[in-house]
C-alpha cells in the first residue's frame, strides 16, 4: 500500500486549514509545517507571522495533528529578497510570490518535508494537477477568481509529482463554509494581502530601508518637465496615484499615468493618454515549461498579471527567450513581472518579462 504521509504548509489561514482537514478526512497521515520566511526584528507591528503561527497552532490542535515550525528566512533572503531588490534597483517591478513558490515552497520546503519522512506535500493553492499525464499537467482551478496557477508558473515540473492541491475544485465561499462547519476558528480570517515583510506600512517607507532614494524629473512624452519623482524604484507602469502632478498650465484635467522609466537619464515618463499604456508585443526571459517541446507552441493564450484573463497570442521561443505577440493590445505590460501561457485551462509554463517591444 502506498504511504500517505503528507506535510501541509500550514500558514494560519483558512485555505491551508481546510487543505489539512480534507486530507485528514481522506485518510492521510497529516503533519502541519509552519514556514517563517522573514525575521521581523523591529517589524513585528507590520508582519503577521506571530499571529499566523498562533493561528496555525490552534488549527493543528483543532484537527489533532502535529505542527512543526521551521525558519527559512535565510533562504528567503538569498533566493527571493535579493532578486526583489535587484529588480527594483534596475527599474523593474518584481513578483516575489512567483520566486517564493519556485525557490521556497516547492524547493526548500519540499526537500525539508521529505527529509522528515513525508511522501507528499500539500498547500492551499487554488490549482489542479493531472498526475496521470506525462508530463504531469498543471490546470487552472475551478474558481477562476482565486486561481493561482499564475504564481506557480516558474516551479520545476518535477516538483509537482509529489504535490497535492485539495482546493482545486472548491470556491473560496465553500472553503470558508467547510471551515466553519468543522469549527476551524480561521473560517472568517481575512486573506493576507501582499507579502509579510511589507505588511500594512507604506511601501515607499519599507523600500527606502534597502534602496536609497534617487530623485529625478517627471517628464511627459514630449520631454516637458511636469514634476519630480522620489526614485524610479518607487513607481510602477500604469500607476496613477501618488505622482504629485497637478495644476499645470496648458495641461488637461485628466489624470496622469506612469508610462515608462528611463534608467539612463533617471526620468519618469508620464502620460494622460491611456492608449499610450497599451502594447501588444513583449520579450520574456528565463522560460519554464510544463510541456515536452515548447517550440511546437505557436498559438496559445497568455496573461501578464494575476487575475487577468488569458488573451490569445502568438509566441516564438528559442530556448532562452520567448517573443509574445498578442492579438490585441494589453495595458501596462511591466518588466520584472511574469507572463503565463495557457491552452484552455492548462498552464503551459511562463517566463519573466524583460521588455515591452512596442507601445
Short mmCIF file of C-alpha atoms in Angstrom, two decimals:
data_model
loop_
_atom_site.label_atom_id
_atom_site.label_comp_id
_atom_site.label_asym_id
_atom_site.label_seq_id
_atom_site.Cartn_x
_atom_site.Cartn_y
_atom_site.Cartn_z
CA UNK A 1 0.00 0.00 0.00
CA UNK A 2 1.33 3.42 -0.94
CA UNK A 3 2.32 5.54 2.02
CA UNK A 4 0.05 8.51 2.64
CA UNK A 5 2.15 10.68 4.90
CA UNK A 6 1.70 14.31 3.86
CA UNK A 7 3.22 17.56 5.07
CA UNK A 8 0.85 20.51 4.76
CA UNK A 9 2.21 24.04 4.60
CA UNK A 10 0.04 25.38 7.42
CA UNK A 11 0.11 29.17 7.18
CA UNK A 12 -2.50 30.14 9.75
CA UNK A 13 -5.07 30.98 7.07
CA UNK A 14 -8.32 29.30 6.12
CA UNK A 15 -7.08 27.79 2.83
CA UNK A 16 -4.28 25.75 4.36
CA UNK A 17 -6.50 24.81 7.32
CA UNK A 18 -9.13 23.29 5.02
CA UNK A 19 -6.37 21.65 2.98
CA UNK A 20 -5.22 19.81 6.11
CA UNK A 21 -8.81 18.98 7.08
CA UNK A 22 -9.68 17.45 3.69
CA UNK A 23 -6.53 15.36 3.57
CA UNK A 24 -7.13 14.03 7.07
CA UNK A 25 -10.68 13.12 6.06
CA UNK A 26 -9.24 11.20 3.09
CA UNK A 27 -7.12 9.11 5.44
CA UNK A 28 -3.75 10.77 5.05
CA UNK A 29 -1.29 10.91 7.92
CA UNK A 30 -1.12 14.71 8.13
CA UNK A 31 1.60 16.87 9.66
CA UNK A 32 1.49 20.66 9.58
CA UNK A 33 4.62 22.68 8.90
CA UNK A 34 4.67 26.42 9.53
CA UNK A 35 7.22 28.32 7.46
CA UNK A 36 8.72 31.52 8.80
CA UNK A 37 10.25 33.34 5.85
CA UNK A 38 11.12 36.71 7.34
CA UNK A 39 12.97 37.75 10.51
CA UNK A 40 10.87 40.56 11.93
CA UNK A 41 13.44 42.35 14.10
CA UNK A 42 11.64 45.66 14.60
CA UNK A 43 8.96 44.76 12.04
CA UNK A 44 6.62 42.91 14.39
CA UNK A 45 3.96 45.60 14.21
CA UNK A 46 3.75 45.08 10.45
CA UNK A 47 4.42 41.38 9.97
CA UNK A 48 1.65 39.00 10.96
CA UNK A 49 3.94 35.98 11.40
CA UNK A 50 3.43 35.78 15.16
CA UNK A 51 -0.36 35.82 14.88
CA UNK A 52 -0.24 33.47 11.91
CA UNK A 53 1.81 30.95 13.87
CA UNK A 54 -0.63 31.12 16.77
CA UNK A 55 -3.50 30.52 14.36
CA UNK A 56 -1.64 27.62 12.72
CA UNK A 57 -1.00 26.02 16.11
CA UNK A 58 -4.64 26.41 17.08
CA UNK A 59 -5.76 24.87 13.77
CA UNK A 60 -3.40 21.95 14.35
CA UNK A 61 -4.91 21.48 17.80
CA UNK A 62 -8.44 21.64 16.36
CA UNK A 63 -7.54 18.99 13.78
CA UNK A 64 -5.46 16.94 16.23
CA UNK A 65 -2.37 16.94 14.00
CA UNK A 66 1.23 17.79 14.89
CA UNK A 67 2.70 21.16 13.87
CA UNK A 68 6.37 21.86 13.32
CA UNK A 69 7.78 25.35 12.77
CA UNK A 70 10.83 25.98 10.62
CA UNK A 71 12.68 29.21 9.80
CA UNK A 72 13.55 29.68 6.13
CA UNK A 73 14.37 33.39 6.48
CA UNK A 74 17.99 32.98 5.32
CA UNK A 75 16.93 31.01 2.26
CA UNK A 76 14.20 33.54 1.51
CA UNK A 77 16.66 36.41 1.69
CA UNK A 78 19.16 34.70 -0.62
CA UNK A 79 16.79 33.32 -3.26
CA UNK A 80 13.86 35.76 -3.20
CA UNK A 81 14.54 39.05 -1.48
CA UNK A 82 17.92 39.80 -3.08
CA UNK A 83 16.34 39.36 -6.53
CA UNK A 84 13.44 41.53 -5.35
CA UNK A 85 15.83 44.38 -4.51
CA UNK A 86 17.94 43.87 -7.64
CA UNK A 87 14.90 44.16 -9.89
CA UNK A 88 13.66 47.32 -8.19
CA UNK A 89 17.11 48.88 -8.40
CA UNK A 90 17.11 48.16 -12.16
CA UNK A 91 13.75 49.87 -12.65
CA UNK A 92 11.72 46.69 -12.92
CA UNK A 93 8.72 45.62 -10.81
CA UNK A 94 9.40 42.13 -9.39
CA UNK A 95 6.95 39.45 -8.33
CA UNK A 96 8.32 37.82 -5.16
CA UNK A 97 5.35 35.44 -4.90
CA UNK A 98 6.45 33.64 -8.07
CA UNK A 99 10.00 33.31 -6.73
CA UNK A 100 8.77 32.21 -3.30
CA UNK A 101 6.84 29.34 -4.84
CA UNK A 102 9.75 28.29 -7.04
CA UNK A 103 12.58 28.65 -4.54
CA UNK A 104 10.96 28.14 -1.15
CA UNK A 105 7.61 26.32 -1.09
CA UNK A 106 8.37 23.90 -3.92
CA UNK A 107 12.06 23.55 -3.24
CA UNK A 108 13.40 24.20 0.26
CA UNK A 109 10.10 23.34 1.99
CA UNK A 110 9.52 20.26 -0.13
CA UNK A 111 13.06 18.98 0.50
CA UNK A 112 12.64 19.61 4.22
CA UNK A 113 9.30 17.79 4.32
CA UNK A 114 10.75 14.79 2.51
CA UNK A 115 13.69 14.77 4.91
CA UNK A 116 11.15 14.49 7.73
CA UNK A 117 9.64 11.45 6.04
CA UNK A 118 6.75 12.97 4.10
CA UNK A 119 5.69 11.22 0.91
CA UNK A 120 3.69 14.22 -0.27
CA UNK A 121 3.46 17.93 0.32
CA UNK A 122 0.22 19.89 0.11
CA UNK A 123 -0.59 23.58 0.04
CA UNK A 124 -3.71 25.71 -0.07
CA UNK A 125 -3.12 26.85 -3.64
CA UNK A 126 -6.13 27.06 -5.92
CA UNK A 127 -4.79 24.96 -8.79
CA UNK A 128 -5.29 21.50 -10.26
CA UNK A 129 -2.80 18.77 -11.12
CA UNK A 130 -3.40 15.89 -13.51
CA UNK A 131 -0.83 13.41 -12.21
CA UNK A 132 -1.66 10.64 -14.71
CA UNK A 133 -0.46 12.77 -17.61
CA UNK A 134 3.12 12.55 -18.85
CA UNK A 135 4.48 15.01 -18.09
CA UNK A 136 2.19 15.94 -15.23
CA UNK A 137 -0.20 18.76 -16.14
CA UNK A 138 -1.00 21.93 -14.20
CA UNK A 139 -4.51 23.30 -14.78
CA UNK A 140 -6.47 26.29 -13.55
CA UNK A 141 -8.71 25.81 -10.52
CA UNK A 142 -12.49 25.70 -10.82
CA UNK A 143 -12.69 29.04 -9.03
CA UNK A 144 -11.08 31.19 -11.71
CA UNK A 145 -11.25 34.27 -9.49
CA UNK A 146 -8.93 32.56 -6.99
CA UNK A 147 -6.89 30.50 -9.48
CA UNK A 148 -3.18 30.70 -8.59
CA UNK A 149 -1.51 28.93 -11.49
CA UNK A 150 -0.01 32.31 -12.45
CA UNK A 151 2.08 32.14 -9.27
CA UNK A 152 3.09 28.51 -9.93
CA UNK A 153 4.38 29.01 -13.47
CA UNK A 154 8.08 29.05 -12.51
CA UNK A 155 8.07 25.85 -10.43
CA UNK A 156 10.07 22.96 -11.91
CA UNK A 157 7.65 20.41 -13.35
CA UNK A 158 9.15 17.51 -11.42
CA UNK A 159 8.33 19.27 -8.16
CA UNK A 160 4.62 18.70 -8.81
CA UNK A 161 4.96 14.92 -8.92
CA UNK A 162 4.56 14.56 -5.14
CA UNK A 163 2.23 17.52 -4.57
CA UNK A 164 -1.45 17.72 -3.64
CA UNK A 165 -3.81 20.66 -4.20
CA UNK A 166 -7.05 19.69 -2.40
CA UNK A 167 -8.76 23.03 -3.12
CA UNK A 168 -8.72 22.52 -6.89
CA UNK A 169 -12.48 22.20 -7.29
CA UNK A 170 -13.61 24.44 -4.42
CA UNK A 171 -14.68 28.06 -4.35
CA UNK A 172 -13.47 30.37 -1.64
CA UNK A 173 -17.00 30.51 -0.24
CA UNK A 174 -17.10 26.71 0.02
CA UNK A 175 -13.72 26.70 1.76
CA UNK A 176 -14.95 29.15 4.39
CA UNK A 177 -18.22 27.25 4.83
CA UNK A 178 -16.32 23.99 5.26
CA UNK A 179 -14.02 25.55 7.84
CA UNK A 180 -16.96 26.93 9.80
CA UNK A 181 -18.85 23.63 9.68
CA UNK A 182 -15.84 21.85 11.18
CA UNK A 183 -15.27 24.54 13.84
CA UNK A 184 -11.97 25.81 12.49
CA UNK A 185 -11.59 29.21 14.10
CA UNK A 186 -9.98 30.79 11.00
CA UNK A 187 -13.11 30.35 8.86
CA UNK A 188 -13.64 34.13 8.64
CA UNK A 189 -9.99 35.22 8.80
CA UNK A 190 -9.18 37.89 6.24
CA UNK A 191 -6.99 36.79 3.35
CA UNK A 192 -3.45 38.05 3.55
CA UNK A 193 -2.55 40.75 1.05
CA UNK A 194 0.93 41.47 -0.16
CA UNK A 195 3.96 39.91 1.44
CA UNK A 196 4.78 39.69 5.11
CA UNK A 197 7.85 41.90 5.20
CA UNK A 198 5.92 44.85 3.80
CA UNK A 199 2.66 44.36 5.68
CA UNK A 200 0.36 47.33 6.12
CA UNK A 201 3.03 50.04 6.07
CA UNK A 202 3.65 52.37 3.14
CA UNK A 203 5.66 50.51 0.51
CA UNK A 204 7.94 53.51 -0.06
CA UNK A 205 8.88 53.61 3.63
CA UNK A 206 9.85 49.94 3.52
CA UNK A 207 11.79 50.12 0.27
CA UNK A 208 13.73 53.17 1.47
CA UNK A 209 15.35 50.98 4.13
CA UNK A 210 17.10 48.95 1.43
CA UNK A 211 17.32 51.18 -1.65
CA UNK A 212 18.40 54.83 -1.44
CA UNK A 213 16.05 57.37 -2.95
CA UNK A 214 17.30 58.89 -6.18
CA UNK A 215 15.03 61.83 -7.14
CA UNK A 216 14.75 62.91 -10.73
CA UNK A 217 12.47 64.63 -13.23
CA UNK A 218 9.00 63.56 -14.24
CA UNK A 219 8.50 64.36 -17.92
CA UNK A 220 5.67 63.99 -20.38
CA UNK A 221 6.03 62.23 -23.74
CA UNK A 222 7.34 65.47 -25.29
CA UNK A 223 10.08 65.78 -22.69
CA UNK A 224 8.46 68.65 -20.79
CA UNK A 225 9.23 68.61 -17.07
CA UNK A 226 5.98 68.23 -15.09
CA UNK A 227 7.28 67.29 -11.66
CA UNK A 228 9.86 65.36 -9.65
CA UNK A 229 9.89 61.70 -8.63
CA UNK A 230 11.46 60.28 -5.47
CA UNK A 231 13.20 57.40 -7.25
CA UNK A 232 12.25 55.19 -10.19
CA UNK A 233 12.04 52.14 -7.94
CA UNK A 234 9.03 53.65 -6.18
CA UNK A 235 6.77 53.64 -9.24
CA UNK A 236 5.23 51.03 -11.49
CA UNK A 237 3.92 51.21 -15.02
CA UNK A 238 0.29 52.26 -15.26
CA UNK A 239 0.38 53.84 -11.79
CA UNK A 240 -1.98 56.77 -11.31
CA UNK A 241 -1.85 57.62 -7.62
CA UNK A 242 0.97 59.37 -5.81
CA UNK A 243 2.58 61.18 -8.73
CA UNK A 244 2.15 64.66 -7.27
CA UNK A 245 1.34 66.25 -10.62
CA UNK A 246 -1.30 68.94 -10.76
CA UNK A 247 -2.15 72.49 -11.71
CA UNK A 248 -0.06 72.54 -14.89
CA UNK A 249 -0.64 75.34 -17.35
CA UNK A 250 -1.98 74.12 -20.72
CA UNK A 251 -2.48 70.59 -19.38
CA UNK A 252 -5.83 68.84 -19.41
CA UNK A 253 -7.57 67.97 -16.15
CA UNK A 254 -7.27 64.25 -16.95
CA UNK A 255 -5.17 62.07 -14.58
CA UNK A 256 -1.53 61.23 -15.27
CA UNK A 257 -0.19 57.67 -15.59
CA UNK A 258 3.32 56.24 -15.44
CA UNK A 259 4.23 55.23 -18.98
CA UNK A 260 7.94 54.45 -18.93
CA UNK A 261 11.11 54.54 -16.83
CA UNK A 262 14.28 55.88 -18.44
CA UNK A 263 17.02 54.40 -16.30
CA UNK A 264 19.84 56.04 -18.24
CA UNK A 265 18.52 59.56 -17.57
CA UNK A 266 16.62 58.81 -14.34
CA UNK A 267 13.42 60.15 -15.90
CA UNK A 268 9.90 59.00 -15.15
CA UNK A 269 7.76 59.40 -18.27
CA UNK A 270 4.05 60.03 -17.75
CA UNK A 271 1.05 60.48 -19.99
CA UNK A 272 -2.59 61.49 -19.84
CA UNK A 273 -3.43 59.34 -22.84
CA UNK A 274 -4.20 55.82 -21.62
CA UNK A 275 -3.83 54.44 -25.13
CA UNK A 276 -0.09 55.04 -24.72
CA UNK A 277 -0.05 52.45 -21.94
CA UNK A 278 -1.08 49.77 -24.42
CA UNK A 279 1.29 47.33 -26.10
CA UNK A 280 0.90 44.04 -27.92
CA UNK A 281 4.48 42.71 -28.03
CA UNK A 282 6.86 41.68 -25.27
CA UNK A 283 10.12 39.83 -24.88
CA UNK A 284 10.45 37.46 -21.90
CA UNK A 285 13.37 35.51 -20.49
CA UNK A 286 14.05 32.59 -18.12
CA UNK A 287 11.20 30.48 -19.53
CA UNK A 288 9.91 27.50 -17.57
CA UNK A 289 7.81 24.94 -19.39
CA UNK A 290 5.41 22.21 -18.30
CA UNK A 291 5.41 20.59 -21.74
CA UNK A 292 7.93 18.46 -23.55
CA UNK A 293 8.70 20.59 -26.61
CA UNK A 294 7.74 24.28 -26.27
CA UNK A 295 8.94 25.01 -29.81
CA UNK A 296 5.77 23.30 -31.06
CA UNK A 297 3.61 26.02 -29.46
CA UNK A 298 2.72 28.78 -31.86
CA UNK A 299 -0.75 29.82 -30.73
CA UNK A 300 -1.91 29.91 -27.11
CA UNK A 301 -3.30 32.33 -24.54
CA UNK A 302 -1.31 34.37 -22.04
CA UNK A 303 -1.78 36.66 -19.05
CA UNK A 304 0.67 39.32 -17.91
CA UNK A 305 -0.65 39.77 -14.37
CA UNK A 306 -2.56 37.86 -11.71
CA UNK A 307 -6.34 37.73 -12.05
CA UNK A 308 -6.32 38.93 -15.61
CA UNK A 309 -7.97 36.92 -18.38
CA UNK A 310 -5.66 34.89 -20.65
CA UNK A 311 -5.66 36.54 -24.06
CA UNK A 312 -4.85 34.89 -27.42
CA UNK A 313 -1.34 35.36 -28.72
CA UNK A 314 1.38 34.01 -30.97
CA UNK A 315 4.68 33.02 -29.39
CA UNK A 316 8.16 32.19 -30.59
CA UNK A 317 10.71 30.57 -28.29
CA UNK A 318 14.40 29.88 -28.84
CA UNK A 319 15.16 28.19 -25.52
CA UNK A 320 16.25 31.21 -23.51
CA UNK A 321 13.74 33.82 -24.69
CA UNK A 322 10.08 33.99 -25.64
CA UNK A 323 8.67 36.56 -28.04
CA UNK A 324 4.97 37.18 -27.49
CA UNK A 325 2.59 38.93 -29.87
CA UNK A 326 -0.93 39.41 -28.52
CA UNK A 327 -3.86 39.60 -30.89
CA UNK A 328 -4.87 42.83 -29.18
CA UNK A 329 -3.16 45.46 -27.01
CA UNK A 330 -2.56 44.81 -23.31
CA UNK A 331 -2.43 47.51 -20.64
CA UNK A 332 0.78 48.35 -18.77
CA UNK A 333 2.89 45.28 -19.53
CA UNK A 334 5.52 45.52 -16.81
CA UNK A 335 9.16 44.33 -16.99
CA UNK A 336 10.01 42.21 -13.96
CA UNK A 337 6.55 40.68 -13.83
CA UNK A 338 5.73 37.35 -15.46
CA UNK A 339 3.76 36.18 -18.46
CA UNK A 340 1.96 32.84 -18.04
CA UNK A 341 0.94 30.72 -21.02
CA UNK A 342 -2.24 28.65 -21.28
CA UNK A 343 -4.06 26.27 -23.58
CA UNK A 344 -7.61 26.26 -22.28
CA UNK A 345 -7.32 25.51 -18.57
CA UNK A 346 -3.83 24.02 -18.86
CA UNK A 347 -0.88 26.15 -17.81
CA UNK A 348 1.91 25.56 -20.30
CA UNK A 349 4.56 27.50 -18.36
CA UNK A 350 5.74 31.06 -18.10
CA UNK A 351 8.62 33.50 -18.38
CA UNK A 352 9.87 36.73 -16.84
CA UNK A 353 9.06 39.86 -18.84
CA UNK A 354 12.24 41.62 -19.91
CA UNK A 355 10.86 44.46 -22.01
CA UNK A 356 7.93 45.76 -24.00
CA UNK A 357 8.77 45.79 -27.70
CA UNK A 358 6.23 48.38 -28.78
CA UNK A 359 4.00 50.97 -27.16
#
